[in-house]
Short mmCIF file of C-alpha atoms and ligand atoms in Angstrom, two decimals:
data_model
loop_
_atom_site.label_atom_id
_atom_site.label_comp_id
_atom_site.label_asym_id
_atom_site.label_seq_id
_atom_site.Cartn_x
_atom_site.Cartn_y
_atom_site.Cartn_z
CA MET A 1 -17.57 -9.51 -4.14
CA PRO A 2 -17.77 -11.34 -7.39
CA ALA A 3 -16.20 -14.78 -7.59
CA ALA A 4 -12.49 -14.73 -8.18
CA LEU A 5 -11.28 -15.29 -11.78
CA THR A 6 -8.65 -17.73 -12.69
CA PRO A 7 -5.52 -16.14 -14.32
CA ALA A 8 -6.51 -18.00 -17.50
CA ALA A 9 -10.10 -16.53 -17.42
CA PHE A 10 -8.63 -13.04 -16.89
CA ASP A 11 -6.20 -13.49 -19.81
CA ALA A 12 -9.10 -14.60 -22.02
CA LEU A 13 -11.52 -11.67 -21.34
CA ASP A 14 -12.14 -9.24 -24.11
CA PRO A 15 -10.23 -5.97 -23.49
CA ASP A 16 -13.25 -4.00 -22.26
CA ALA A 17 -14.29 -6.69 -19.76
CA ALA A 18 -10.72 -6.94 -18.49
CA ALA A 19 -10.54 -3.19 -18.08
CA SER A 20 -13.71 -3.26 -16.01
CA VAL A 21 -12.03 -5.79 -13.71
CA VAL A 22 -8.78 -3.86 -13.41
CA ALA A 23 -10.60 -0.49 -12.85
CA VAL A 24 -11.87 -1.71 -9.54
CA TRP A 25 -8.32 -2.25 -8.33
CA ALA A 26 -7.37 1.36 -8.99
CA ALA A 27 -9.11 3.88 -11.23
CA VAL A 28 -5.94 5.06 -13.04
CA PRO A 29 -6.73 4.98 -16.79
CA ALA A 30 -3.22 4.57 -18.26
CA TRP A 31 -2.41 1.84 -15.63
CA ILE A 32 -5.66 -0.04 -16.44
CA ASP A 33 -4.83 0.04 -20.19
CA ALA A 34 -1.22 -1.17 -19.56
CA VAL A 35 -2.21 -3.97 -17.26
CA VAL A 36 -4.82 -5.17 -19.83
CA ALA A 37 -2.50 -4.79 -22.75
CA ALA A 38 0.23 -6.87 -21.21
CA ARG A 39 -1.86 -10.01 -21.05
CA PRO A 40 -1.52 -12.94 -21.19
CA TYR A 41 0.17 -13.33 -17.74
CA GLY A 42 -0.47 -17.03 -17.19
CA THR A 43 -0.12 -16.82 -13.42
CA ARG A 44 -1.49 -14.48 -10.62
CA GLU A 45 2.11 -13.91 -9.53
CA ALA A 46 3.11 -12.59 -12.97
CA LEU A 47 0.04 -10.34 -13.20
CA ALA A 48 0.60 -9.05 -9.63
CA ALA A 49 4.38 -8.37 -10.29
CA HIS A 50 3.62 -6.40 -13.46
CA ALA A 51 0.66 -4.45 -12.08
CA ASP A 52 2.88 -3.58 -9.02
CA ALA A 53 5.80 -2.46 -11.16
CA LEU A 54 3.56 -0.24 -13.21
CA ALA A 55 1.89 1.10 -10.09
CA ARG A 56 5.27 2.25 -8.84
CA THR A 57 5.44 4.82 -11.63
CA TRP A 58 2.11 6.55 -10.67
CA THR A 59 2.14 10.29 -10.43
CA ARG A 60 0.11 12.88 -8.48
CA ASP A 61 -2.45 13.14 -11.29
CA ASP A 62 -3.01 9.45 -11.10
CA LEU A 63 -3.58 9.80 -7.33
CA ASP A 64 -6.24 12.58 -7.88
CA ALA A 65 -7.95 10.39 -10.59
CA ALA A 66 -8.17 7.30 -8.40
CA LEU A 67 -9.12 9.14 -5.16
CA ALA A 68 -12.49 10.17 -6.65
CA HIS A 69 -13.45 6.55 -6.12
CA HIS A 70 -12.37 6.01 -2.52
CA PRO A 71 -14.78 6.90 0.28
CA ARG A 72 -13.35 8.57 3.40
CA ILE A 73 -12.19 6.34 6.23
CA GLY A 74 -15.25 5.94 8.55
CA GLU A 75 -17.71 7.02 5.84
CA LYS A 76 -19.87 4.04 4.88
CA PRO A 77 -19.33 3.25 1.20
CA ARG A 78 -22.64 3.46 -0.59
CA GLY A 79 -23.57 1.55 -3.65
CA THR A 80 -23.74 -2.05 -4.91
CA GLY A 81 -20.76 -1.98 -7.22
CA ALA A 82 -17.53 -3.91 -6.80
CA GLU A 83 -15.59 -0.87 -5.64
CA ALA A 84 -18.09 -0.07 -2.88
CA ALA A 85 -18.06 -3.77 -1.78
CA ALA A 86 -14.28 -3.76 -1.69
CA SER A 87 -14.18 -0.61 0.35
CA ARG A 88 -16.82 -1.95 2.77
CA SER A 89 -14.73 -5.07 3.35
CA GLU A 90 -11.46 -3.11 3.67
CA GLN A 91 -13.03 -0.68 6.20
CA SER A 92 -14.89 -3.28 8.22
CA SER A 93 -12.83 -2.67 11.32
CA MET A 94 -14.25 0.84 11.48
CA SER A 95 -17.67 -0.47 12.60
CA ALA A 96 -15.99 -1.30 15.86
CA ALA A 97 -14.33 2.07 16.40
CA ASP A 98 -14.93 3.72 19.71
CA ALA A 99 -16.59 7.15 19.59
CA THR A 100 -13.52 9.06 20.49
CA THR A 101 -11.42 7.37 17.73
CA ALA A 102 -14.23 7.81 15.20
CA ALA A 103 -14.51 11.53 16.03
CA ALA A 104 -10.74 11.98 15.86
CA ILE A 105 -10.61 10.37 12.36
CA ALA A 106 -13.54 12.59 11.18
CA ALA A 107 -11.77 15.65 12.42
CA GLY A 108 -8.43 14.42 10.94
CA ASN A 109 -10.14 13.77 7.55
CA ALA A 110 -11.40 17.32 7.46
CA ALA A 111 -8.05 18.76 8.49
CA TYR A 112 -6.25 16.62 5.84
CA GLU A 113 -8.62 17.84 3.08
CA GLU A 114 -8.14 21.36 4.04
CA ARG A 115 -4.32 20.85 4.13
CA PHE A 116 -3.78 18.68 1.00
CA GLY A 117 -6.94 19.28 -1.01
CA ARG A 118 -7.83 15.61 -1.38
CA VAL A 119 -9.22 12.68 0.60
CA PHE A 120 -6.94 11.05 3.16
CA LEU A 121 -6.12 7.56 1.76
CA ILE A 122 -4.83 4.60 3.74
CA ARG A 123 -4.77 0.87 3.10
CA ALA A 124 -7.50 -0.01 5.70
CA ALA A 125 -7.41 -3.86 5.33
CA GLY A 126 -5.44 -5.34 8.17
CA ARG A 127 -5.59 -2.11 10.24
CA THR A 128 -7.83 -1.29 13.25
CA PRO A 129 -9.14 2.21 13.77
CA GLU A 130 -6.53 3.46 16.25
CA PRO A 131 -3.45 2.88 14.02
CA MET A 132 -5.43 4.61 11.23
CA ARG A 133 -6.05 7.59 13.45
CA ALA A 134 -2.32 7.72 14.42
CA ALA A 135 -1.22 7.48 10.80
CA LEU A 136 -3.67 10.26 9.76
CA GLU A 137 -2.34 12.65 12.53
CA ARG A 138 1.23 11.79 11.70
CA ARG A 139 0.75 12.40 7.96
CA LEU A 140 -0.89 15.81 8.54
CA ASP A 141 2.72 16.97 9.34
CA ASN A 142 4.14 15.71 6.08
CA ASP A 143 5.27 18.16 3.39
CA ASP A 144 3.34 17.91 0.13
CA GLU A 145 5.87 15.76 -1.71
CA THR A 146 6.30 13.22 1.15
CA GLU A 147 2.56 13.02 1.57
CA ALA A 148 1.85 12.40 -2.13
CA ALA A 149 4.34 9.60 -2.07
CA GLU A 150 2.78 7.99 1.01
CA ALA A 151 -0.73 8.26 -0.43
CA LEU A 152 0.46 6.75 -3.77
CA ASP A 153 2.08 3.89 -1.92
CA GLN A 154 -1.18 3.24 -0.01
CA LEU A 155 -3.12 3.39 -3.32
CA ARG A 156 -0.74 0.76 -4.71
CA GLN A 157 -1.16 -1.43 -1.66
CA ILE A 158 -4.94 -1.29 -1.91
CA ALA A 159 -4.80 -2.12 -5.73
CA LEU A 160 -2.55 -5.17 -5.11
CA LEU A 161 -4.88 -6.46 -2.34
CA ARG A 162 -7.84 -6.06 -4.55
CA LEU A 163 -5.97 -7.88 -7.39
CA GLU A 164 -5.15 -10.69 -5.08
CA ALA A 165 -8.82 -10.97 -3.96
CA ALA A 166 -10.14 -10.87 -7.62
CA ILE A 167 -7.75 -13.40 -9.17
CA ALA A 168 -7.67 -16.94 -7.86
C1 LIG X 201 -10.11 3.40 1.74
C2 LIG X 201 -11.02 2.46 1.22
O1 LIG X 201 -12.09 2.66 0.75
N1 LIG X 201 -10.35 1.22 1.26
C3 LIG X 201 -9.21 1.45 1.81
O2 LIG X 201 -8.33 0.54 2.08
N2 LIG X 201 -9.07 2.77 2.07
N3 LIG X 201 -10.46 4.67 1.82
C4 LIG X 201 -9.56 5.64 2.29
N4 LIG X 201 -10.02 6.92 2.22
O3 LIG X 201 -8.47 5.40 2.69
#
C-alpha cells in the first residue's frame, strides 16, 4: 500500500488527487465528492468522523456502485492498484482457510448472488474464515432490507479501516 498521508497533506491535495485517494476507501461517487469538498479537516479524527457520518446515509444504489470494486471473499484480488492491495491485505486470513471452509464460502457466495443479485460483502480485516462462513450462511436468511443494511454497514466499516490505514 502507498505510504500514509498526513492529514495536512491530504487537506492540501488538489481535488482530483484527493478524490483518487478517497475512491479507494469506497467507490461511492457522491460520498467521494462530499468527503473531498469538506476539507480541510486538520486531524485524522475529524476526517474519519465526517466520512463516517456521511457513510451512514448511503443507499442501496451506493452499495451497488461500490460493490463492483470488491472481489468475492476467497477470490484472490487481481491487479496492482491500491484497491486490490487493500483487498489482499483484508482477506489475508483466507490463505489459511481449510478446504471445507473455503468450499462452503464459495458455495455461499454463489447462493448469495443468486438470492440478492450482488456480491456478498463483509469486512474481512480482523476476521478468520470460519466466522465469515457463519456470517454468510446467517445473512442468506435475511430479508432484502435487512441484508442491504448489513452490507452497507460492512461497506462503511471497510471504508473507515482503509481511511485509517491511508491517513497517518
Ligand atoms: C472484501 C474485500 O475485498 N475486503 C473486505 O474486507 N471484504 N470483499 C468482500 N466481498 O467482502
